[in-house]
Amino acid sequence: MKQVNYYPEYYSKFRCSADKCPDSCCMLWEIVVDDVSAAIYDNISGETGNKLRNAMTEDQDGDIIFRLKGDRCPFLEDDMLCEIHRKLGEEYLCDTCREYPRAVQDFGNSAWHDLSLSCPKAAEIILSEKNEPLFYEKIAEIPDEELCFDSEFMSFMTEARRHLLDIIWDRSYTPEQAAEKCCEYAALIQQEIDGNSKPQIHFSITSLLKAYLAGDILTSDFSYALEQALSLGDSPETDDAKNALDNYDSLYRQLMTHYINRYWLRAVFDGKAFEKVMLMSQAYTAVRRLHYSYYAKNRELPFSAAVRIVQLFSKETEHNDEAVSLSSDDQM
């Protein structure tokens, strides 16, 4: 069957910063090793082979992972480069290490590719864009498979996503207004899916930040940033802070676009359309509050700091299974 692959134009700009990366993906995360790579590692001889086999273990989900040594991958060397890459070559990297921060949402007859905001370099690339990302297509032949979703529902949800993105990039709305209108639209979609009353939309800033703080947090930087933001309560932004944050209009729209492109179409599998947009709304609200907190403390918000906050938020919430945010039952 033919698969249409969609790539944002900025996709090809990514180049790994390697030892220059300010927040290495080889730290804090337990790296999942795909079955093919695990089988290859099992057959490598010598000291490197022994180290690979000793480093692999099975986690509680049944995945094979590299056991961290302290907070680092056991193959991350002192110079912040990879021992596997140096000794065996790039072709011996497992899928996770070879592909990250590239990500794909695969729906069989279509696949949407993007970069993950949790990577500092990818976040810098994405958040520097001033306009809605444009996608180019590549057609690939893949083995025939039965689609596990309703094609009409997919078409409906794809059109709905276009409407959500139109709202986000309608600059007659502020980012906050765009997020609210997206939630209102998604609530109507969810009502049509379920045939029930519209789900609740509103939540408080403090309840959201407390929910993140209650989850498993990987870095002290994130917990400190949350605590500083919580100290502001639900107070509105000061005029000078609002003016400073309004300079990042495109950044906030890129953030919301990332969440819609990454999560919305997954609703064809679970029917939870409203939940996907609430993820977006919560991310925008939390990031904006963290930006405000940074500004309130430093009286400025450089672009590098704004990007770092987005990247750290993504790393802590999108790639941490133990992270907590508000469910639809917790919203206030």
Short mmCIF file of C-alpha atoms in Angstrom, two decimals:
data_model
loop_
_atom_site.label_atom_id
_atom_site.label_comp_id
_atom_site.label_asym_id
_atom_site.label_seq_id
_atom_site.Cartn_x
_atom_site.Cartn_y
_atom_site.Cartn_z
CA MET A 1 0.00 0.00 0.00
CA LYS A 2 1.05 3.61 -0.51
CA GLN A 3 1.85 5.74 2.50
CA VAL A 4 1.94 9.53 2.27
CA ASN A 5 4.66 10.89 4.58
CA TYR A 6 4.36 14.53 5.64
CA TYR A 7 7.41 16.50 6.82
CA PRO A 8 7.54 20.10 8.06
CA GLU A 9 9.93 22.22 6.02
CA TYR A 10 12.14 22.82 9.05
CA TYR A 11 12.62 19.05 9.54
CA SER A 12 15.80 18.89 7.44
CA LYS A 13 17.43 21.76 9.39
CA PHE A 14 18.09 19.57 12.42
CA ARG A 15 21.65 18.58 13.20
CA CYS A 16 22.54 17.04 16.54
CA SER A 17 24.66 19.33 18.76
CA ALA A 18 26.43 16.24 20.16
CA ASP A 19 28.93 17.23 22.85
CA LYS A 20 27.81 20.89 22.57
CA CYS A 21 24.24 20.06 23.66
CA PRO A 22 23.21 21.92 26.84
CA ASP A 23 20.76 19.17 27.88
CA SER A 24 21.87 15.79 26.55
CA CYS A 25 19.21 13.21 25.70
CA CYS A 26 21.71 10.64 27.04
CA MET A 27 21.01 11.77 30.61
CA LEU A 28 18.05 11.14 32.94
CA TRP A 29 16.13 9.01 30.43
CA GLU A 30 16.34 5.23 30.31
CA ILE A 31 16.88 4.48 26.64
CA VAL A 32 14.59 1.83 25.12
CA VAL A 33 16.49 -0.67 22.96
CA ASP A 34 14.52 -2.12 20.03
CA ASP A 35 14.47 -5.90 19.58
CA VAL A 36 16.65 -5.90 16.45
CA SER A 37 19.37 -3.84 18.14
CA ALA A 38 19.18 -5.97 21.28
CA ALA A 39 19.75 -9.10 19.18
CA ILE A 40 22.74 -7.47 17.48
CA TYR A 41 24.20 -6.40 20.84
CA ASP A 42 23.82 -9.98 22.11
CA ASN A 43 26.19 -11.14 19.40
CA ILE A 44 28.92 -8.53 19.70
CA SER A 45 32.15 -9.96 21.05
CA GLY A 46 34.79 -8.58 23.34
CA GLU A 47 34.68 -5.99 26.08
CA THR A 48 32.14 -3.79 24.25
CA GLY A 49 29.78 -6.73 23.77
CA ASN A 50 30.00 -7.65 27.45
CA LYS A 51 29.30 -4.06 28.46
CA LEU A 52 26.28 -3.89 26.15
CA ARG A 53 24.79 -7.09 27.54
CA ASN A 54 25.42 -6.06 31.14
CA ALA A 55 23.81 -2.67 30.53
CA MET A 56 20.59 -4.11 29.09
CA THR A 57 17.72 -4.96 31.41
CA GLU A 58 13.94 -5.28 31.20
CA ASP A 59 11.76 -2.56 32.70
CA GLN A 60 8.33 -2.97 34.31
CA ASP A 61 6.64 -2.56 30.91
CA GLY A 62 8.65 -5.41 29.40
CA ASP A 63 10.84 -3.10 27.29
CA ILE A 64 14.58 -3.65 27.03
CA ILE A 65 16.42 -0.58 28.28
CA PHE A 66 19.93 0.59 29.07
CA ARG A 67 20.23 0.76 32.86
CA LEU A 68 21.34 4.26 33.87
CA LYS A 69 24.67 4.71 35.58
CA GLY A 70 23.84 7.47 38.02
CA ASP A 71 21.77 9.79 35.84
CA ARG A 72 23.64 8.98 32.61
CA CYS A 73 23.47 6.39 29.88
CA PRO A 74 26.32 3.95 30.61
CA PHE A 75 27.68 4.67 27.11
CA LEU A 76 27.82 8.45 27.52
CA GLU A 77 31.52 9.21 27.83
CA ASP A 78 33.15 12.04 29.77
CA ASP A 79 33.45 14.11 26.59
CA MET A 80 29.63 13.84 26.21
CA LEU A 81 29.93 11.62 23.14
CA CYS A 82 28.60 8.07 22.65
CA GLU A 83 30.86 5.08 23.19
CA ILE A 84 28.73 2.87 20.91
CA HIS A 85 28.97 5.41 18.09
CA ARG A 86 32.73 5.81 18.60
CA LYS A 87 33.62 2.12 18.83
CA LEU A 88 31.06 0.45 16.55
CA GLY A 89 29.70 3.20 14.30
CA GLU A 90 26.38 5.01 13.85
CA GLU A 91 24.75 1.94 12.29
CA TYR A 92 24.97 0.17 15.66
CA LEU A 93 22.89 2.77 17.49
CA CYS A 94 19.47 1.53 18.58
CA ASP A 95 16.38 3.07 16.95
CA THR A 96 15.80 5.46 19.86
CA CYS A 97 19.29 6.96 19.64
CA ARG A 98 19.35 7.00 15.85
CA GLU A 99 15.97 8.69 15.42
CA TYR A 100 15.54 11.10 18.37
CA PRO A 101 14.40 13.90 18.28
CA ARG A 102 12.66 12.88 15.08
CA ALA A 103 9.17 11.57 15.79
CA VAL A 104 6.44 10.10 13.61
CA GLN A 105 2.71 9.57 13.99
CA ASP A 106 2.05 6.53 11.78
CA PHE A 107 -1.51 5.89 10.61
CA GLY A 108 -0.74 3.29 7.94
CA ASN A 109 -1.80 5.13 4.80
CA SER A 110 -0.32 8.38 6.15
CA ALA A 111 2.50 9.33 8.52
CA TRP A 112 3.22 12.72 10.05
CA HIS A 113 6.85 13.47 10.89
CA ASP A 114 8.13 16.15 13.25
CA LEU A 115 10.86 17.06 15.73
CA SER A 116 10.45 16.86 19.51
CA LEU A 117 10.49 20.08 21.52
CA SER A 118 12.31 18.22 24.31
CA CYS A 119 15.53 18.50 22.29
CA PRO A 120 17.24 21.91 22.74
CA LYS A 121 18.30 22.20 19.10
CA ALA A 122 14.92 21.05 17.76
CA ALA A 123 13.11 23.46 20.10
CA GLU A 124 15.30 26.32 18.87
CA ILE A 125 14.52 25.45 15.24
CA ILE A 126 10.76 25.08 15.73
CA LEU A 127 10.23 28.06 18.03
CA SER A 128 12.24 30.38 15.77
CA GLU A 129 9.68 29.89 12.99
CA LYS A 130 7.36 32.88 12.61
CA ASN A 131 4.58 31.25 10.59
CA GLU A 132 2.58 28.04 10.57
CA PRO A 133 4.78 25.13 9.44
CA LEU A 134 4.40 24.05 5.82
CA PHE A 135 4.59 20.32 5.07
CA TYR A 136 6.00 18.55 2.04
CA GLU A 137 5.04 15.02 0.98
CA LYS A 138 6.97 11.85 0.21
CA ILE A 139 5.23 8.71 -1.03
CA ALA A 140 6.48 5.37 0.23
CA GLU A 141 5.45 1.78 -0.47
CA ILE A 142 4.81 -0.22 2.72
CA PRO A 143 3.43 -3.72 3.28
CA ASP A 144 -0.34 -3.95 3.03
CA GLU A 145 -2.01 -3.73 6.41
CA GLU A 146 -5.54 -3.37 7.69
CA LEU A 147 -6.22 0.14 8.96
CA CYS A 148 -7.30 0.03 12.60
CA PHE A 149 -9.44 3.16 12.49
CA ASP A 150 -12.53 4.32 10.68
CA SER A 151 -11.49 6.12 7.48
CA GLU A 152 -14.47 8.49 7.54
CA PHE A 153 -13.70 9.40 11.13
CA MET A 154 -10.06 10.04 10.15
CA SER A 155 -11.21 12.38 7.35
CA PHE A 156 -13.49 14.18 9.80
CA MET A 157 -10.70 14.55 12.37
CA THR A 158 -8.21 15.70 9.73
CA GLU A 159 -10.62 18.46 8.66
CA ALA A 160 -11.16 19.35 12.32
CA ARG A 161 -7.41 19.63 12.80
CA ARG A 162 -7.24 22.07 9.90
CA HIS A 163 -9.88 24.18 11.66
CA LEU A 164 -7.92 24.08 14.93
CA LEU A 165 -4.75 25.22 13.17
CA ASP A 166 -6.66 28.01 11.42
CA ILE A 167 -7.79 29.23 14.85
CA ILE A 168 -4.27 29.06 16.27
CA TRP A 169 -2.77 31.07 13.39
CA ASP A 170 -5.59 33.63 13.18
CA ARG A 171 -3.70 36.61 14.56
CA SER A 172 -6.91 38.50 15.25
CA TYR A 173 -6.95 36.23 18.33
CA THR A 174 -4.32 36.42 21.03
CA PRO A 175 -2.69 33.06 21.80
CA GLU A 176 -4.83 32.83 24.93
CA GLN A 177 -8.02 33.50 22.96
CA ALA A 178 -6.92 30.97 20.32
CA ALA A 179 -6.36 28.32 23.01
CA GLU A 180 -9.82 29.01 24.48
CA LYS A 181 -11.52 28.84 21.08
CA CYS A 182 -9.71 25.57 20.29
CA CYS A 183 -11.00 24.12 23.57
CA GLU A 184 -14.54 25.27 22.80
CA TYR A 185 -14.37 23.69 19.34
CA ALA A 186 -12.89 20.44 20.70
CA ALA A 187 -15.65 20.29 23.32
CA LEU A 188 -18.22 20.39 20.52
CA ILE A 189 -16.34 17.67 18.65
CA GLN A 190 -16.23 15.52 21.80
CA GLN A 191 -19.96 16.07 22.34
CA GLU A 192 -20.61 14.86 18.79
CA ILE A 193 -18.38 11.81 19.33
CA ASP A 194 -19.93 10.81 22.66
CA GLY A 195 -23.44 12.16 22.37
CA ASN A 196 -23.07 13.54 25.91
CA SER A 197 -22.98 17.04 27.34
CA LYS A 198 -19.96 19.17 26.52
CA PRO A 199 -16.91 18.49 28.73
CA GLN A 200 -15.71 21.19 31.12
CA ILE A 201 -13.08 23.56 29.81
CA HIS A 202 -11.75 25.76 32.59
CA PHE A 203 -8.93 25.13 35.07
CA SER A 204 -6.90 27.38 37.34
CA ILE A 205 -3.22 28.13 36.85
CA THR A 206 -2.32 27.07 40.39
CA SER A 207 -4.18 23.75 40.13
CA LEU A 208 -2.32 23.01 36.90
CA LEU A 209 1.12 23.87 38.26
CA LYS A 210 0.44 21.90 41.46
CA ALA A 211 -0.52 18.88 39.37
CA TYR A 212 2.81 19.01 37.49
CA LEU A 213 4.67 19.51 40.76
CA ALA A 214 2.94 16.43 42.23
CA GLY A 215 4.28 14.20 39.47
CA ASP A 216 7.66 12.57 39.14
CA ILE A 217 10.10 15.34 38.21
CA LEU A 218 13.39 14.58 36.47
CA THR A 219 15.29 17.80 37.15
CA SER A 220 15.63 20.25 40.02
CA ASP A 221 15.44 23.07 37.43
CA PHE A 222 11.84 22.14 36.61
CA SER A 223 10.68 21.79 40.20
CA TYR A 224 12.30 25.14 41.07
CA ALA A 225 10.65 26.83 38.07
CA LEU A 226 7.24 25.40 39.06
CA GLU A 227 7.62 26.54 42.65
CA GLN A 228 8.60 30.04 41.55
CA ALA A 229 5.60 30.20 39.22
CA LEU A 230 3.28 28.91 41.95
CA SER A 231 4.40 31.72 44.24
CA LEU A 232 2.65 34.12 41.85
CA GLY A 233 -0.70 32.44 42.51
CA ASP A 234 -3.37 33.19 39.92
CA SER A 235 -2.46 36.87 39.73
CA PRO A 236 -2.71 38.45 36.27
CA GLU A 237 0.41 39.40 34.37
CA THR A 238 1.70 42.92 34.97
CA ASP A 239 1.55 45.28 32.01
CA ASP A 240 5.32 45.24 31.46
CA ALA A 241 5.43 41.42 31.65
CA LYS A 242 2.53 41.12 29.24
CA ASN A 243 4.31 43.39 26.75
CA ALA A 244 7.46 41.28 27.05
CA LEU A 245 5.61 37.98 26.63
CA ASP A 246 3.54 39.29 23.73
CA ASN A 247 6.82 39.46 21.77
CA TYR A 248 6.67 35.64 21.72
CA ASP A 249 3.33 35.45 19.91
CA SER A 250 4.73 33.13 17.21
CA LEU A 251 6.50 30.95 19.77
CA TYR A 252 3.22 30.29 21.59
CA ARG A 253 1.44 29.50 18.34
CA GLN A 254 4.24 27.09 17.38
CA LEU A 255 3.88 25.43 20.79
CA MET A 256 0.13 24.95 20.30
CA THR A 257 0.67 23.75 16.73
CA HIS A 258 3.15 21.17 18.00
CA TYR A 259 0.56 19.70 20.37
CA ILE A 260 -2.23 19.63 17.77
CA ASN A 261 0.00 18.00 15.14
CA ARG A 262 1.46 15.55 17.66
CA TYR A 263 -1.69 14.44 19.49
CA TRP A 264 -4.98 15.38 17.79
CA LEU A 265 -5.22 12.56 15.25
CA ARG A 266 -4.54 9.95 17.96
CA ALA A 267 -8.18 10.47 18.86
CA VAL A 268 -9.11 8.23 15.90
CA PHE A 269 -7.95 5.35 18.13
CA ASP A 270 -9.37 6.35 21.53
CA GLY A 271 -12.07 8.91 20.73
CA LYS A 272 -10.64 11.38 23.27
CA ALA A 273 -10.51 14.48 21.10
CA PHE A 274 -11.12 17.00 23.87
CA GLU A 275 -8.32 15.51 25.97
CA LYS A 276 -5.84 16.18 23.17
CA VAL A 277 -6.71 19.87 22.99
CA MET A 278 -6.65 20.16 26.77
CA LEU A 279 -3.04 18.92 26.63
CA MET A 280 -2.33 21.82 24.29
CA SER A 281 -4.16 24.36 26.43
CA GLN A 282 -2.45 23.18 29.61
CA ALA A 283 0.97 23.30 27.93
CA TYR A 284 0.39 26.85 26.69
CA THR A 285 -0.92 27.99 30.08
CA ALA A 286 1.94 26.39 32.03
CA VAL A 287 4.68 27.60 29.66
CA ARG A 288 3.31 31.14 29.61
CA ARG A 289 3.18 31.16 33.42
CA LEU A 290 6.74 29.87 33.63
CA HIS A 291 7.77 32.63 31.23
CA TYR A 292 5.98 35.19 33.38
CA SER A 293 7.69 33.88 36.50
CA TYR A 294 11.11 34.13 34.80
CA TYR A 295 10.37 37.69 33.73
CA ALA A 296 9.09 38.68 37.17
CA LYS A 297 12.38 37.53 38.71
CA ASN A 298 14.82 38.75 36.03
CA ARG A 299 12.94 41.70 34.48
CA GLU A 300 13.68 40.24 31.07
CA LEU A 301 12.97 37.11 29.04
CA PRO A 302 15.65 36.45 26.40
CA PHE A 303 14.71 34.14 23.53
CA SER A 304 17.21 31.53 24.74
CA ALA A 305 15.48 31.44 28.15
CA ALA A 306 12.02 31.26 26.56
CA VAL A 307 13.13 28.30 24.41
CA ARG A 308 14.83 26.56 27.35
CA ILE A 309 11.60 26.72 29.37
CA VAL A 310 9.60 25.15 26.52
CA GLN A 311 12.25 22.47 26.00
CA LEU A 312 12.41 21.63 29.70
CA PHE A 313 8.61 21.51 29.96
CA SER A 314 8.43 19.12 27.01
CA LYS A 315 11.20 16.92 28.42
CA GLU A 316 9.44 16.72 31.79
CA THR A 317 5.87 16.21 30.59
CA GLU A 318 5.94 14.67 27.11
CA HIS A 319 8.75 12.17 27.74
CA ASN A 320 8.16 11.30 31.38
CA ASP A 321 5.56 8.58 31.94
CA GLU A 322 5.32 9.54 35.62
CA ALA A 323 4.57 13.21 34.96
CA VAL A 324 1.13 14.41 36.03
CA SER A 325 -1.22 16.97 34.51
CA LEU A 326 -4.89 17.64 35.03
CA SER A 327 -7.35 15.04 33.77
CA SER A 328 -10.81 16.10 32.60
CA ASP A 329 -12.10 15.18 36.07
CA ASP A 330 -9.59 17.45 37.83
CA GLN A 331 -10.22 20.66 35.92
CA MET A 332 -11.34 23.67 37.91
#
